[in-house]
Coordinates of C-alpha atoms and ligand atoms in Angstrom, one line a residue:
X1 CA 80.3 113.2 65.2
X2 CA 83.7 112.5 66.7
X3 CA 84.5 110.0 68.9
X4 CA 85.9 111.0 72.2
X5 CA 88.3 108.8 73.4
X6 CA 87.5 108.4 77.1
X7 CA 90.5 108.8 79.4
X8 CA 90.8 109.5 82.9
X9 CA 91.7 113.2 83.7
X10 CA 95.3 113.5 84.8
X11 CA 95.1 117.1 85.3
X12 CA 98.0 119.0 84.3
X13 CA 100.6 116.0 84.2
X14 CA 101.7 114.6 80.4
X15 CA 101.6 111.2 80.4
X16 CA 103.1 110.7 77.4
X17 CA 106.7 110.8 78.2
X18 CA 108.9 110.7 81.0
X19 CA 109.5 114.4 82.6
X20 CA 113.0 114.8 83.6
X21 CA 113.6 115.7 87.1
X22 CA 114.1 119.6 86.7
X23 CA 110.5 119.2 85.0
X24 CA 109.4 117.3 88.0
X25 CA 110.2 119.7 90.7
X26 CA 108.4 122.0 88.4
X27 CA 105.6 120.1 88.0
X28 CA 105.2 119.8 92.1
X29 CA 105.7 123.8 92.8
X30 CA 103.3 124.7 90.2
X31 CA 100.3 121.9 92.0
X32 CA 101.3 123.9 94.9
X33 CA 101.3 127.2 93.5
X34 CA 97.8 126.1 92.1
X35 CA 96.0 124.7 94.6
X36 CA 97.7 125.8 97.5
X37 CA 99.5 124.2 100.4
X38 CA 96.5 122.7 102.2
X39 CA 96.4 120.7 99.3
X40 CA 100.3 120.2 98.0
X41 CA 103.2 121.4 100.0
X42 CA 106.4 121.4 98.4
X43 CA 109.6 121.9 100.8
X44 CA 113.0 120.5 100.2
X45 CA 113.9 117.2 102.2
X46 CA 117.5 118.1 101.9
X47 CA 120.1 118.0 98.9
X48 CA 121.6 114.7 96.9
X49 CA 124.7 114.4 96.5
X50 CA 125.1 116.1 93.3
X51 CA 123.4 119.3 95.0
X52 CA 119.9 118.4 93.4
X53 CA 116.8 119.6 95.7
X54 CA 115.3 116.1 97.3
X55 CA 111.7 117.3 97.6
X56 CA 109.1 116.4 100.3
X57 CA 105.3 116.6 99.0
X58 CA 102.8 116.6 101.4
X59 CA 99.1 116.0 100.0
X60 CA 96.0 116.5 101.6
X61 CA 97.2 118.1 104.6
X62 CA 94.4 120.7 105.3
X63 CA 95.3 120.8 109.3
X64 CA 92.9 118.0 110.3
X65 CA 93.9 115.1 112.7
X66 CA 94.2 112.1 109.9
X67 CA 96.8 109.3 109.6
X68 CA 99.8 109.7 107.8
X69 CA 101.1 107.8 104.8
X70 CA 104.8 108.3 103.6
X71 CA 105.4 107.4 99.7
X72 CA 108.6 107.3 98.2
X73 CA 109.5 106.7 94.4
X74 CA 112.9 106.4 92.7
X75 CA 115.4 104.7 95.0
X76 CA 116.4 103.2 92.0
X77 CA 117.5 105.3 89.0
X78 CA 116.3 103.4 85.8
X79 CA 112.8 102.3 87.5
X80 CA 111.3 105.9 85.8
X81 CA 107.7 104.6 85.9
X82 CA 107.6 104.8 89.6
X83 CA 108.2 108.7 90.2
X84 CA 105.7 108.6 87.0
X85 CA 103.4 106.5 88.8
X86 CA 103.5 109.3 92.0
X87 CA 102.8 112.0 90.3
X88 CA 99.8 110.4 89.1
X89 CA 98.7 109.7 92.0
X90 CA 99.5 113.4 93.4
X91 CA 98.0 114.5 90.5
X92 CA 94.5 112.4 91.2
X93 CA 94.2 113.5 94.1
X94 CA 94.6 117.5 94.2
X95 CA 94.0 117.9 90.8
X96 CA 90.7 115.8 90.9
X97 CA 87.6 115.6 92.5
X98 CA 87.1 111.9 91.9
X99 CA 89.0 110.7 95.2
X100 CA 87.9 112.8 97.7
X101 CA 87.3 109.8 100.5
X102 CA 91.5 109.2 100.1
X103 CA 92.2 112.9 100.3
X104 CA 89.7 113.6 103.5
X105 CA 90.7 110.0 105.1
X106 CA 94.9 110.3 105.1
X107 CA 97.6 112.3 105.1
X108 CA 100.5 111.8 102.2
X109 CA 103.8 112.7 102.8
X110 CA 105.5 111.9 99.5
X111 CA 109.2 111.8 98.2
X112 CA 108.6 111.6 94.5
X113 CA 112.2 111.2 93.4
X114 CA 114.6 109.8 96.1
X115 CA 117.6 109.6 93.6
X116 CA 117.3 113.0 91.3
X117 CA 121.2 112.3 90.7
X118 CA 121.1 108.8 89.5
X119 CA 117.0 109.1 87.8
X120 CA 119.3 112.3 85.5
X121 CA 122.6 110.1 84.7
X122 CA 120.2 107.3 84.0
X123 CA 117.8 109.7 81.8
X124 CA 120.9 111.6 80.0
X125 CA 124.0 108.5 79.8
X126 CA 123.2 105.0 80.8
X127 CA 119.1 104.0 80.4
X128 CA 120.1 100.7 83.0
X129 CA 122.0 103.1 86.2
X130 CA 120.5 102.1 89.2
X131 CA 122.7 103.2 92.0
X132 CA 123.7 106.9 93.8
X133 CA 125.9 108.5 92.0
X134 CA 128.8 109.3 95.2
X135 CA 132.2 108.0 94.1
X136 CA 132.5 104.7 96.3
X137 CA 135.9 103.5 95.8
X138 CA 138.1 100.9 93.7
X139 CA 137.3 103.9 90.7
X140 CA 133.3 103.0 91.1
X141 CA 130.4 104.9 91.3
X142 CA 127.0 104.6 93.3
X143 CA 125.6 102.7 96.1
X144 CA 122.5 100.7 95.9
X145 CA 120.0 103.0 97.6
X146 CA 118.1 99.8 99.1
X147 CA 120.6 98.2 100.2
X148 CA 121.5 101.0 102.5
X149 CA 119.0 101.4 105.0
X150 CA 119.8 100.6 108.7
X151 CA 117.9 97.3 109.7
X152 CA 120.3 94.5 109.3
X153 CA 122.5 96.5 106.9
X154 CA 124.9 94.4 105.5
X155 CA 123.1 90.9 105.8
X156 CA 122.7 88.8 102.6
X157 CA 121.6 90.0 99.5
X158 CA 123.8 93.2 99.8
X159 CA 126.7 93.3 97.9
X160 CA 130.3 94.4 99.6
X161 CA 132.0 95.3 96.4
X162 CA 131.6 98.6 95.7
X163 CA 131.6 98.2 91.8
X164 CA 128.3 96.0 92.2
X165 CA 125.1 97.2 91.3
X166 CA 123.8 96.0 94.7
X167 CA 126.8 98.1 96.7
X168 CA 125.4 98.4 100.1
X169 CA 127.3 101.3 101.0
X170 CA 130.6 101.9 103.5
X171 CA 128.0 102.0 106.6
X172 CA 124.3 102.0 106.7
X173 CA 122.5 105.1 105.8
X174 CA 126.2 106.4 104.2
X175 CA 124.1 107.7 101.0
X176 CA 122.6 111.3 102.1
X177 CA 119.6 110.1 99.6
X178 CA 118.9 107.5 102.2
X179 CA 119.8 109.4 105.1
X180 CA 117.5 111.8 103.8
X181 CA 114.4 109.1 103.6
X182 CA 115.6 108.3 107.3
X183 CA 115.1 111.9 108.4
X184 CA 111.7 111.9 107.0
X185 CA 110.2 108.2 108.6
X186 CA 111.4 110.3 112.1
X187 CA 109.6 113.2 111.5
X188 CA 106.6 111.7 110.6
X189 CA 107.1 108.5 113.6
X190 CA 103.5 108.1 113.8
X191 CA 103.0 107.1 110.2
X192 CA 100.5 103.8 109.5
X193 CA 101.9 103.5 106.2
X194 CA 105.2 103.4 103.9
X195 CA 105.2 102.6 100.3
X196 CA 108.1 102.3 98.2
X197 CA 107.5 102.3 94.4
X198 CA 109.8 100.1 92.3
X199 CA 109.4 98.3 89.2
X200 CA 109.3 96.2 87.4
X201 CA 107.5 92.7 87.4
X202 CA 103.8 93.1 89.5
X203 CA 104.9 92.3 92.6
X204 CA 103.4 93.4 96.0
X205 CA 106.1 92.8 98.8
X206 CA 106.3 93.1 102.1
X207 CA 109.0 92.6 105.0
X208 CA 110.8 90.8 105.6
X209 CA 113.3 90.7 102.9
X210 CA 116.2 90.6 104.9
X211 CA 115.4 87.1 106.0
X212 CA 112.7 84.5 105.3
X213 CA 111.4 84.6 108.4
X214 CA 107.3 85.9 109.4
X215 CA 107.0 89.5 111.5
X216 CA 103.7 88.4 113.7
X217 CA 101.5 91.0 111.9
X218 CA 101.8 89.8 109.0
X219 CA 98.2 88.7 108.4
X220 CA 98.0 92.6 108.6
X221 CA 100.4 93.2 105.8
X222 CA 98.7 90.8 103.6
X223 CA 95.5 92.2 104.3
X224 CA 96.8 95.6 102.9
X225 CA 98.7 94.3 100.1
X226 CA 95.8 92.1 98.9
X227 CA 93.7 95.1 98.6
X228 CA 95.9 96.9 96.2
X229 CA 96.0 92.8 94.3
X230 CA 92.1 92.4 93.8
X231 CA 91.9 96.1 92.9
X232 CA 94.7 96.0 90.0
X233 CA 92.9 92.6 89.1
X234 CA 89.4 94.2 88.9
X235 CA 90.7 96.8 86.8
X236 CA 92.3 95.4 84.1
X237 CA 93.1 91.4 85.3
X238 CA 96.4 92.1 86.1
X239 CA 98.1 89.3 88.7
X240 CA 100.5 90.5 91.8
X241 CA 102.2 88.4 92.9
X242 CA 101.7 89.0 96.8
X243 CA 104.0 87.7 99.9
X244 CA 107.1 88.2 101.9
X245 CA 109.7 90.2 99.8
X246 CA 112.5 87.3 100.4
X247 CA 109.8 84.5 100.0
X248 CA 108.4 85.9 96.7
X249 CA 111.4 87.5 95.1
X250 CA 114.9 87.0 96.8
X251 CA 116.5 87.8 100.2
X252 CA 118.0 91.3 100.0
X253 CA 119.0 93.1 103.2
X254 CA 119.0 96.8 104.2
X255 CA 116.1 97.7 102.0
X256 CA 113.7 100.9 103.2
X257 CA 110.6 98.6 103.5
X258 CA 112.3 96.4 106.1
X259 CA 113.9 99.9 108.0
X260 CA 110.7 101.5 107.8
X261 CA 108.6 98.6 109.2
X262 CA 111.6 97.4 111.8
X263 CA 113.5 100.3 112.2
X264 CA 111.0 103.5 112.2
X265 CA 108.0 101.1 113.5
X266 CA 105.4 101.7 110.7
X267 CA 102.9 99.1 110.7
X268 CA 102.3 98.6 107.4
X269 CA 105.5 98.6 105.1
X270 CA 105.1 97.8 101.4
X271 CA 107.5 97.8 98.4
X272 CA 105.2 98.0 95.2
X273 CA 107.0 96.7 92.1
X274 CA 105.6 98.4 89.3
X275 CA 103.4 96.4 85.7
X276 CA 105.7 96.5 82.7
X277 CA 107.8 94.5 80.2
X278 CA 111.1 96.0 81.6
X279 CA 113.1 98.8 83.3
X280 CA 112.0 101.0 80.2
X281 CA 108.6 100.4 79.6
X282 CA 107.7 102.4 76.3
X283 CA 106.5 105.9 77.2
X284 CA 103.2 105.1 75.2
X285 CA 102.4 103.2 77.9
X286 CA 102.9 105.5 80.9
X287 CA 99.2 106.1 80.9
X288 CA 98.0 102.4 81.0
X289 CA 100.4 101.3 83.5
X290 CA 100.0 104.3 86.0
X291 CA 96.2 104.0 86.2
X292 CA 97.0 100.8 87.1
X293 CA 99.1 101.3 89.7
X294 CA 97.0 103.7 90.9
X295 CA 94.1 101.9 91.4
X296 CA 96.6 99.3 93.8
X297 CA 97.5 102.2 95.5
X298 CA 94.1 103.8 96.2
X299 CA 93.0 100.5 97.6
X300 CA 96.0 100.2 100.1
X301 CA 95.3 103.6 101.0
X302 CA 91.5 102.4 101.0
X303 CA 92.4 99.6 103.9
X304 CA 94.5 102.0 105.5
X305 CA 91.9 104.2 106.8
X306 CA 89.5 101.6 107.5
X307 CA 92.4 100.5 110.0
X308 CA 93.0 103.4 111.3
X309 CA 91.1 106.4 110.4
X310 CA 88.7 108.2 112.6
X311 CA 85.4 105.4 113.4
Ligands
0X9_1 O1 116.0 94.5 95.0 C1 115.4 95.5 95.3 O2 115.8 96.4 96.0 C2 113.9 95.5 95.0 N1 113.7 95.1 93.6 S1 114.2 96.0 92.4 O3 114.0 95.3 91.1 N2 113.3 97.3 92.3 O4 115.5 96.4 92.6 C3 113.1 94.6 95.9 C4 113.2 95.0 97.4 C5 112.4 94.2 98.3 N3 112.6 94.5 99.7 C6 113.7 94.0 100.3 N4 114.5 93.1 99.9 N5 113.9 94.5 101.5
ZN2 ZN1 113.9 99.2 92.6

């Protein structure tokens, strides 16, 4: 008899190489052309600056009174296991029947791929781009996408040279990829929870990163972020590494975690640095590493809606 090889059902998504992004817009309008827009609801965010449609999921909205969470993947171009790591957990949920408590419980409004432009140079010309991909000046290309967010834009960390990779742009919010993210936290003001995807390195951060200093809720923000640690740790022993993003990794200012926690007011603010041995972690591995995150991500959602879903 044949052995099956038991994997978890990821519905229509292949997991066994990176999609570029025309494939991932695709990929979104056909979940919503499956299963409807009480389920997935694909409009356009706005346009990059290339002319690329910035796409705005949302998951689970079936017209009930739930909180919201706000996802975003790929501020940074080369990190492709984060969008990978969204759809996957799109794809759980609508395409599944297996997380039904997450889908009944919150709200997801999702932008899969912040930086289309810079996720398609990086995909087609130069595997290590991580910026935008707007002319900046001094014959350089790209700002640093977090490092442009309004909430002590320009503090330290964030580079003023416009040929660095860490570019924080001429003003705060000056990338329309950003501004664009910005947009979305107002829309959605009453949001519990943001999450930024990154990678690489199994980190769970939280704000601030503009500065070493303590918000006062941060016993709140742990509480979240240890939930995604002990479930990525009960899955397959992977260690986060769990604290203040400055503390744990290095001070970096005008980042979307520290906008969206100071700036838009979300209680909980996350950035979730994605497993993996680098910025280009083998597509034979998508699968491994996305469950993983996924099961991180479930459980911050999980701790979520014991905060503040309906008692
Ligand atoms: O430097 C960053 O933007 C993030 N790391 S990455 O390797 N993905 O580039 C960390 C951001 C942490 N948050 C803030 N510094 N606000
Ligand atoms: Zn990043």
């Amino acid at each position: 008899m044949a052995r099956r090889l038991k994997r978890a059902f990821s519905g229509t998504l292949d997991l066994s190489r990176y999609y570029n992004y025309t494939e991932i817009e695709e990929w979104y309008r056909s979940l919503e052309a499956t299963y409807g827009p009480s389920v997935v609801k694909v409009t356009v965010a706005g346009k990059s600056y290339e002319g690329r449609d910035i796409l705005k999921v949302v998951l689970c909205d079936d017209g009930t009174d739930k909180p919201t969470v706000i996802i975003d993947a790929g501020i940074h171009a080369r990190e492709w296991i984060a969008p990978a790591s969204a759809m996957y957990f799109v794809s759980q949920l609508a395409e599944t029947t297996n997380h039904t408590a997450l889908c009944n419980g919150l709200k997801y409004v999702i932008i899969p791929s912040v930086n289309p432009d810079g996720y398609t140079y990086s995909l087609q010309f130069d595997r290590n781009w991580r910026k935008t991909r707007k002319p900046v000046g001094s014959g350089c290309i790209g700002t640093d996408g977090n490092r442009n967010y309004g909430y002590e834009w320009g503090g330290p960390g964030a580079s003023t040279n416009p040929c660095s990779d860490t570019y924080r742009g001429e003003h705060a919010f000056s990338e329309i990829e950003s501004e664009i993210v910005r947009q979305t936290l107002a829309i959605h003001n009453d949001a519990k929870m943001y999450l930024s995807i990154h990678s690489y390195g199994r980190y769970i951060l939280y704000p601030w990163g503009w500065d070493y200093s303590t918000p006062a809720t941060q016993p709140d923000l742990h509480r979240v972020s240890m939930a995604g640690y002990n479930a990525a740790l009960a899955h397959n022993g992977a260690r986060y590494e769990v604290g203040g993003a400055a503390d744990v990794l290095y001070v970096a200012a005008g980042g979307s975690d520290d906008y969206a926690f100071g700036g838009a007011g979300i209680p909980i603010s996350v950035t979730f640095e994605c497993a993996g041995s680098g910025f280009g972690p083998p597509a034979t591995q998508i699968q491994v590493l996305v469950e993983e995150h996924f099961e991180a991500f479930k459980a911050m959602c999980g701790e979520i809606i014991a905060m503040y879903g309906k008692k």
